[in-house]
Amino acid sequence: MPSLIIPHSAFRIPQADDGRAEVVAAIELEDPRAEELLCSLTPARPLDPVEEVAIADRHLIYETHFCRPVDLHRGRKASQLLKFVRDPVARTSFRNIFGYALASTAHWDEAASLTDEQLRDVERCRLDFVVPYALLLQAMIATGRRDYEDCSVKLREAKSHAHSTGDLAVIQMVAAIGGRALIAQGRFEEALRQSDVDTSSVTRSLHGELLGVRALALAASGHDQRATELAHQSLEASLGVEGAINAQCALAVTEISRRQHRVALDHAAIALAHAIDTGMIESLVCAYRGCPQLILCLFERRDLHEAVTLVLHRAGDAQLAAAAGDQTGQRSVVSLSPREKEVLALLAQGLSNIAIGKVLFISPVTVKVHVRHIFEKLGVRSRAEAALRAAQINRDLGDNRDS
C-alpha cells in the first residue's frame, strides 16, 4: 500500500525488536523475502491483543504492497482489539492502514466510520501529524461516493498541513489520490498537472502509482506513445496494485484509440483481474468512470461480465451495469438505425462529435442530432451510459469482428 502509509519510524509499535522493523523495510523495498519474514512474526503461542493488532497491521501492509488478496476479516478482528492497545501511535497506525484497505475495496461507509474514530483519537492524544493522513482517507472516500467537491476540499486541507510541517510524503499522496479523482471526472489535463510532483524520494509502490496515474491521464488525452512508455515504467517500478491497474488501463485506452481491440481487452482484463483478486477496486473505478470505454471493452467478453458487474455494484455504479445490459424494447441497441449504431460505436471509443463526423463524412451538427436520437432511444442521459450500450452491438447482432 503506497498511498497512506505514514512513515513507519513514527508508527513502530514500542516493543522489543522482534523483527517487525525488518518486515516493514522488506515490504517497502518489495523484497521477495517479505512474506517469509512476515510469517516468522507469528509465534506458536496465542497472541495478546497488542500483538494481534501489530501483526494484522503488517499483514495489511504486505497484502496491499504485493498485490495480494486483502484480508478484511483480519483487519476487522484486530479493530475490535484496539481498546486494549494503550499506545495511541499504534492505534492510529493500524486505523490508517486498515482505513486505506477499506477505502480501496469500496467499503466507503466503514472506512468513513473508522476515519472519524481515528480523528477523535488524534484530537484526544494531540497527534496533529496524523491529521493530513486522515484527510487523505476522507478524500478517497469522497471520490468513491462521487462527492468530488468534498474530495478537493480534503486534499487542499491535507496539502496545507503538509506544507506547514514539511511532510513531502503527504504532498506526493495528494498528487496520486487527486490525480485519480480528476481522472474519474474526465479532467485529464488537470490530472497530469496534479500528478506532476518530485518522485525522487518516494517508495517504490508510490512511484509506480504516480507513474500509472500519469500514464492513464496521458492515454485519455490522446498521448499514446508517452502513455505507453510511462505505463511500462510503472509496471517495472513496483508490484503495487494501484500502479498495475492504472498502467494496464492506460495501455488498454491507448490500444482502443489505435483500434486494436483484442490487445486492449487483454490489458483491461488484467486490470480487472488485479481488482477482483485483491478486492482493491478503487483505482479501476476511477479509471472506468473517466474512461467508460474500458467497461465497454470488458463487456466484449462474456466470461468477464460477472466480474465487471460485481465491481460496478460494489462501487455504487449499478446504473451503468443496467445501461449495458438492458435488452428490452425501445431501450435496446437494435432499435437504433444503422447510422446511429455507427455513431454509437465511435462515441464508445471516446471520439468527439467533430472526430465522429470526420470518420463518417458527415457534419458535427448531423452527429449531434444522431447523438440526441441515441440518447432518446436508449433512455440514457450521458455519453458514458450510451457508450456502455454499445456493448450490446456484439451480443444483439452477433458481430464477430477480428479487431
Coordinates of C-alpha atoms in Angstrom, one line a residue:
M1 CA 0.0 0.0 0.0
P2 CA 1.8 3.1 -1.1
S3 CA -0.7 5.7 -0.6
L4 CA -1.4 6.2 3.1
I5 CA 1.5 4.6 4.9
I6 CA 2.7 7.1 7.4
P7 CA 6.4 6.8 7.9
H8 CA 6.9 3.7 9.9
S9 CA 9.7 5.2 12.0
A10 CA 6.8 7.2 13.6
F11 CA 4.5 4.3 13.8
R12 CA 6.6 1.5 15.1
I13 CA 4.8 -0.2 18.0
P14 CA 7.1 0.3 21.0
Q15 CA 8.1 -3.3 21.9
A16 CA 11.4 -5.2 21.8
D17 CA 12.9 -5.5 18.3
D18 CA 11.4 -8.8 17.2
G19 CA 11.8 -8.4 13.5
R20 CA 8.9 -6.1 12.8
A21 CA 11.0 -3.3 11.6
E22 CA 12.8 -5.6 9.2
V23 CA 9.5 -6.8 7.8
V24 CA 8.3 -3.3 7.1
A25 CA 11.6 -2.4 5.4
A26 CA 11.4 -5.6 3.3
I27 CA 7.8 -4.8 2.3
E28 CA 8.5 -1.2 1.3
L29 CA 11.5 -2.4 -0.7
E30 CA 9.4 -5.1 -2.2
D31 CA 12.0 -7.7 -1.2
P32 CA 11.0 -11.3 -2.1
R33 CA 11.8 -12.3 1.4
A34 CA 9.0 -10.2 2.8
E35 CA 6.4 -13.0 3.0
E36 CA 8.9 -15.3 4.8
L37 CA 9.8 -12.6 7.3
L38 CA 6.1 -11.8 7.9
C39 CA 5.3 -15.4 8.6
S40 CA 8.2 -15.5 11.1
L41 CA 6.5 -12.8 13.2
T42 CA 3.6 -15.1 14.3
P43 CA 4.6 -17.1 17.3
A44 CA 3.1 -20.6 18.1
R45 CA 1.6 -19.3 21.4
P46 CA -1.7 -17.4 21.4
L47 CA -1.3 -13.6 20.8
D48 CA -2.2 -10.9 23.2
P49 CA -4.4 -8.1 21.8
V50 CA -1.4 -5.7 21.2
E51 CA 0.5 -8.3 19.2
E52 CA -2.7 -9.2 17.3
V53 CA -3.1 -5.6 16.2
A54 CA 0.6 -5.3 15.4
I55 CA 0.7 -8.4 13.2
A56 CA -2.6 -7.5 11.5
D57 CA -1.1 -4.1 10.7
R58 CA 1.9 -5.8 9.0
H59 CA -0.2 -8.2 7.1
L60 CA -2.3 -5.4 5.6
I61 CA 0.8 -3.6 4.5
Y62 CA 2.1 -6.7 2.9
E63 CA -1.1 -7.5 1.1
T64 CA -1.6 -4.1 -0.3
H65 CA 2.0 -3.7 -1.4
F66 CA 2.4 -7.1 -3.0
C67 CA -0.9 -7.3 -4.9
R68 CA -2.4 -10.0 -2.6
P69 CA -6.0 -10.5 -1.5
V70 CA -6.7 -8.1 1.3
D71 CA -7.9 -9.9 4.4
L72 CA -10.6 -7.5 5.7
H73 CA -11.7 -10.1 8.2
R74 CA -8.3 -10.0 9.9
G75 CA -8.5 -6.2 9.9
R76 CA -12.0 -6.1 11.4
K77 CA -11.0 -8.6 14.1
A78 CA -7.9 -6.5 15.0
S79 CA -10.0 -3.4 15.0
Q80 CA -12.1 -4.8 17.8
L81 CA -9.0 -5.1 19.9
L82 CA -7.9 -1.5 19.7
K83 CA -9.4 -0.7 23.0
F84 CA -6.7 -2.9 24.6
V85 CA -3.9 -1.1 22.9
R86 CA -2.6 1.7 25.1
D87 CA -0.2 3.3 22.7
P88 CA -2.1 5.9 20.6
V89 CA 0.6 5.8 17.9
A90 CA 0.0 2.1 17.4
R91 CA -3.8 2.6 17.3
T92 CA -3.5 5.4 14.7
S93 CA -1.1 3.4 12.6
F94 CA -3.4 0.5 12.4
R95 CA -6.5 2.6 11.7
N96 CA -4.7 4.4 9.0
I97 CA -3.6 1.3 7.2
F98 CA -6.9 -0.6 7.7
G99 CA -8.9 2.5 6.7
Y100 CA -6.9 2.6 3.4
A101 CA -7.7 -1.0 2.8
L102 CA -11.4 -0.4 3.4
A103 CA -11.5 2.7 1.1
S104 CA -9.5 0.8 -1.6
T105 CA -12.0 -2.1 -1.5
A106 CA -15.0 0.3 -1.8
H107 CA -16.3 -0.1 1.8
W108 CA -16.9 3.6 1.9
D109 CA -19.2 3.8 5.0
E110 CA -17.0 1.5 7.1
A111 CA -13.9 3.5 6.1
A112 CA -15.6 6.8 7.0
S113 CA -16.6 5.4 10.4
L114 CA -13.1 4.3 11.1
T115 CA -11.6 7.6 10.0
D116 CA -14.0 9.5 12.3
E117 CA -12.8 7.3 15.1
Q118 CA -9.3 8.0 14.1
L119 CA -9.7 11.8 14.2
R120 CA -11.3 11.6 17.7
D121 CA -8.4 9.6 19.0
V122 CA -6.0 12.0 17.3
E123 CA -7.6 15.0 18.9
R124 CA -7.6 13.4 22.4
C125 CA -3.9 12.4 22.1
R126 CA -2.8 15.6 20.2
L127 CA -1.3 13.6 17.3
D128 CA -1.5 16.5 14.9
F129 CA 0.9 14.9 12.4
V130 CA -1.7 12.2 11.7
V131 CA -4.4 14.7 10.6
P132 CA -3.4 15.0 6.9
Y133 CA -3.3 11.2 6.5
A134 CA -6.9 11.1 7.8
L135 CA -7.8 13.8 5.4
L136 CA -6.3 11.8 2.5
L137 CA -8.5 8.9 3.5
Q138 CA -11.6 11.1 3.6
A139 CA -10.7 12.3 0.1
M140 CA -10.6 8.8 -1.2
I141 CA -14.0 8.1 0.4
A142 CA -15.4 11.2 -1.1
T143 CA -14.2 10.2 -4.6
G144 CA -15.8 6.8 -4.2
R145 CA -19.1 8.4 -3.3
R146 CA -18.7 10.8 -6.3
D147 CA -18.5 13.8 -4.0
Y148 CA -15.6 15.3 -5.9
E149 CA -16.1 18.8 -4.4
D150 CA -15.5 17.4 -0.9
C151 CA -12.6 15.4 -2.2
S152 CA -11.0 18.6 -3.5
V153 CA -11.5 20.3 -0.1
K154 CA -9.9 17.4 1.8
L155 CA -6.9 17.3 -0.5
R156 CA -6.4 21.1 -0.1
E157 CA -6.5 20.8 3.6
A158 CA -4.1 17.8 3.6
K159 CA -1.7 19.7 1.4
S160 CA -1.9 22.8 3.6
H161 CA -1.0 20.6 6.6
A162 CA 1.9 19.1 4.7
H163 CA 3.4 22.4 3.7
S164 CA 3.2 23.7 7.3
T165 CA 5.1 20.6 8.6
G166 CA 7.3 19.9 5.6
D167 CA 5.8 16.4 5.1
L168 CA 6.7 15.6 1.5
A169 CA 5.0 12.2 1.6
V170 CA 1.6 13.8 2.0
I171 CA 2.2 16.1 -1.0
Q172 CA 3.1 13.0 -3.1
M173 CA 0.0 11.2 -1.9
V174 CA -2.2 14.2 -2.6
A175 CA -0.9 14.0 -6.2
A176 CA -1.7 10.3 -6.5
I177 CA -5.2 10.4 -5.0
G178 CA -6.0 13.8 -6.5
G179 CA -4.9 12.5 -9.9
R180 CA -7.2 9.5 -9.8
A181 CA -10.1 11.7 -8.6
L182 CA -9.6 14.1 -11.6
I183 CA -9.4 11.1 -14.0
A184 CA -12.7 9.9 -12.6
Q185 CA -14.2 13.2 -13.6
G186 CA -12.7 13.2 -17.1
R187 CA -10.4 16.1 -16.2
F188 CA -7.3 14.5 -17.7
E189 CA -5.1 17.6 -18.3
E190 CA -5.7 18.7 -14.7
A191 CA -4.8 15.1 -13.6
L192 CA -1.5 15.5 -15.4
R193 CA -0.7 18.7 -13.6
Q194 CA -1.8 17.3 -10.3
S195 CA 0.4 14.2 -10.6
D196 CA 3.5 16.1 -11.7
V197 CA 5.5 16.0 -8.5
D198 CA 9.0 15.2 -7.4
T199 CA 9.3 11.4 -7.1
S200 CA 13.0 11.2 -6.2
S201 CA 12.3 10.2 -2.6
V202 CA 9.2 8.1 -2.8
T203 CA 8.7 4.4 -2.1
R204 CA 8.7 2.0 -5.0
S205 CA 5.0 1.5 -4.7
L206 CA 4.1 5.2 -4.6
H207 CA 6.5 5.8 -7.5
G208 CA 4.7 3.1 -9.6
E209 CA 1.3 4.5 -8.6
L210 CA 2.2 8.1 -9.7
L211 CA 3.6 6.8 -13.0
G212 CA 0.4 4.8 -13.6
V213 CA -1.8 7.8 -12.9
R214 CA 0.2 10.0 -15.3
A215 CA 0.1 7.2 -17.9
L216 CA -3.7 6.9 -17.7
A217 CA -4.2 10.7 -17.9
L218 CA -1.9 10.8 -20.9
A219 CA -3.7 7.9 -22.6
A220 CA -7.1 9.5 -22.1
S221 CA -5.7 12.8 -23.5
G222 CA -4.6 11.0 -26.7
H223 CA -0.8 11.0 -26.0
D224 CA -0.5 7.3 -26.8
Q225 CA 3.3 7.0 -27.1
R226 CA 4.2 8.7 -23.9
A227 CA 1.3 7.0 -22.1
T228 CA 2.7 3.6 -23.2
E229 CA 6.2 4.5 -22.0
L230 CA 5.0 5.6 -18.6
A231 CA 2.7 2.6 -18.2
H232 CA 5.6 0.2 -18.8
Q233 CA 7.8 2.2 -16.4
S234 CA 5.1 1.9 -13.8
L235 CA 4.9 -1.8 -14.1
E236 CA 8.6 -2.1 -13.8
A237 CA 8.8 0.2 -10.8
S238 CA 6.6 -1.6 -8.4
L239 CA 4.3 -4.6 -7.7
G240 CA 1.7 -2.4 -6.2
V241 CA -1.9 -2.9 -7.3
E242 CA -2.7 0.8 -7.8
G243 CA 0.1 1.3 -10.3
A244 CA -0.6 -2.0 -12.0
I245 CA -4.3 -1.2 -12.5
N246 CA -3.7 2.3 -13.7
A247 CA -0.9 1.2 -16.1
Q248 CA -2.9 -1.7 -17.6
C249 CA -5.9 0.7 -18.0
A250 CA -3.6 3.2 -19.7
L251 CA -2.4 0.5 -22.1
A252 CA -6.0 -0.5 -22.8
V253 CA -7.1 3.0 -23.6
T254 CA -4.1 3.6 -26.0
E255 CA -4.9 0.3 -27.8
I256 CA -8.6 1.2 -28.1
S257 CA -7.6 4.5 -29.7
R258 CA -5.5 2.5 -32.1
R259 CA -8.4 0.3 -32.9
Q260 CA -6.5 -2.7 -31.5
H261 CA -9.5 -4.1 -29.6
R262 CA -8.2 -7.5 -28.8
V263 CA -5.0 -6.2 -27.4
A264 CA -6.9 -3.5 -25.4
L265 CA -9.2 -6.2 -24.0
D266 CA -6.1 -8.2 -22.8
H267 CA -4.8 -5.2 -20.8
A268 CA -8.3 -4.3 -19.5
A269 CA -8.8 -7.9 -18.4
I270 CA -5.5 -7.8 -16.4
A271 CA -6.6 -4.6 -14.7
L272 CA -9.9 -6.3 -13.8
A273 CA -8.2 -9.4 -12.5
H274 CA -6.0 -7.3 -10.2
A275 CA -9.0 -5.6 -8.8
I276 CA -11.0 -8.7 -8.3
D277 CA -8.1 -10.8 -6.9
T278 CA -7.1 -8.2 -4.3
G279 CA -10.5 -6.7 -3.7
M280 CA -8.9 -3.2 -4.2
I281 CA -11.1 -1.8 -6.9
E282 CA -10.8 1.9 -6.2
S283 CA -8.2 2.6 -8.9
L284 CA -10.2 0.7 -11.5
V285 CA -13.4 2.5 -10.5
C286 CA -11.7 5.9 -11.0
A287 CA -10.3 4.7 -14.4
Y288 CA -13.6 3.5 -15.9
R289 CA -15.6 6.5 -14.6
G290 CA -13.3 8.8 -16.6
C291 CA -12.8 6.3 -19.5
P292 CA -16.1 4.4 -19.9
Q293 CA -14.7 2.7 -23.0
L294 CA -12.8 0.4 -20.6
I295 CA -16.1 -1.1 -19.4
L296 CA -17.4 -1.3 -22.9
C297 CA -14.2 -3.2 -23.8
L298 CA -14.6 -5.6 -20.9
F299 CA -18.2 -6.3 -21.8
E300 CA -17.0 -7.7 -25.1
R301 CA -16.0 -10.9 -23.2
R302 CA -19.0 -12.8 -21.8
D303 CA -16.8 -14.6 -19.2
L304 CA -15.9 -11.2 -17.7
H305 CA -19.5 -9.9 -17.3
E306 CA -20.0 -11.2 -13.8
A307 CA -16.7 -9.7 -12.5
V308 CA -17.4 -6.3 -14.2
T309 CA -20.9 -6.2 -12.8
L310 CA -19.6 -7.1 -9.3
V311 CA -17.2 -4.1 -9.5
L312 CA -19.9 -1.8 -10.7
H313 CA -22.3 -2.8 -8.0
R314 CA -19.7 -2.6 -5.2
A315 CA -18.7 0.9 -6.3
G316 CA -22.3 2.1 -6.4
D317 CA -22.3 2.3 -10.2
A318 CA -25.1 -0.3 -10.8
Q319 CA -26.9 2.1 -13.1
L320 CA -24.0 1.7 -15.6
A321 CA -24.4 -2.1 -15.4
A322 CA -28.1 -1.7 -16.1
A323 CA -27.3 0.6 -19.0
A324 CA -25.1 -2.1 -20.5
G325 CA -27.5 -4.9 -20.0
D326 CA -31.0 -3.6 -20.9
Q327 CA -32.1 -5.5 -24.0
T328 CA -35.8 -4.9 -24.0
G329 CA -37.9 -2.9 -26.4
Q330 CA -37.0 0.6 -27.4
R331 CA -34.1 0.6 -24.9
S332 CA -32.1 -2.0 -26.9
V333 CA -29.3 -1.1 -29.3
V334 CA -31.2 -3.0 -32.0
S335 CA -33.7 -0.2 -32.0
L336 CA -31.1 2.2 -33.5
S337 CA -30.7 2.9 -37.2
P338 CA -27.5 1.6 -38.9
R339 CA -26.1 5.2 -38.9
E340 CA -26.9 5.6 -35.2
K341 CA -25.1 2.3 -34.5
E342 CA -22.1 3.6 -36.3
V343 CA -22.2 6.9 -34.3
L344 CA -22.6 5.0 -31.0
A345 CA -19.7 2.7 -31.7
L346 CA -17.4 5.7 -32.4
L347 CA -18.8 7.6 -29.4
A348 CA -17.9 4.5 -27.3
Q349 CA -14.3 4.9 -28.4
G350 CA -14.3 8.3 -26.8
L351 CA -14.4 10.3 -30.1
S352 CA -15.8 13.8 -30.1
N353 CA -18.7 14.9 -32.4
I354 CA -16.1 16.5 -34.7
A355 CA -14.0 13.4 -34.9
I356 CA -17.0 11.2 -35.5
G357 CA -18.1 13.5 -38.3
K358 CA -14.7 13.2 -40.0
V359 CA -14.8 9.4 -39.8
L360 CA -18.3 9.2 -41.2
F361 CA -18.0 12.1 -43.6
I362 CA -20.9 14.0 -42.0
S363 CA -21.1 17.4 -40.3
P364 CA -20.7 17.7 -36.5
V365 CA -24.3 19.2 -36.5
T366 CA -25.6 15.9 -38.0
V367 CA -23.6 13.9 -35.5
K368 CA -25.2 15.9 -32.7
V369 CA -28.7 15.1 -34.0
H370 CA -27.8 11.4 -34.1
V371 CA -26.4 11.5 -30.6
R372 CA -29.6 13.1 -29.3
H373 CA -31.7 10.4 -31.0
I374 CA -29.4 7.7 -29.5
F375 CA -30.0 9.2 -26.0
E376 CA -33.7 9.2 -26.5
K377 CA -34.0 5.7 -27.9
L378 CA -31.7 4.2 -25.2
G379 CA -33.1 6.2 -22.3
V380 CA -29.7 7.5 -21.3
R381 CA -28.5 10.9 -20.2
S382 CA -24.8 10.8 -20.8
R383 CA -22.2 9.7 -23.3
A384 CA -20.8 7.3 -20.7
E385 CA -24.1 5.5 -20.4
A386 CA -24.6 5.5 -24.1
A387 CA -21.1 4.1 -24.6
L388 CA -21.9 1.1 -22.4
R389 CA -24.9 0.3 -24.6
A390 CA -22.6 -0.2 -27.5
A391 CA -21.5 -3.4 -25.8
Q392 CA -24.9 -4.8 -27.0
I393 CA -23.9 -4.5 -30.6
N394 CA -21.9 -7.7 -30.5
R395 CA -24.5 -9.5 -28.3
D396 CA -27.6 -8.4 -30.2
L397 CA -26.3 -8.6 -33.8
G398 CA -23.7 -11.4 -33.4
D399 CA -20.8 -9.3 -34.8
N400 CA -17.6 -11.4 -34.8
R401 CA -15.1 -8.7 -35.6
D402 CA -11.4 -9.6 -35.6
S403 CA -10.0 -6.4 -34.3

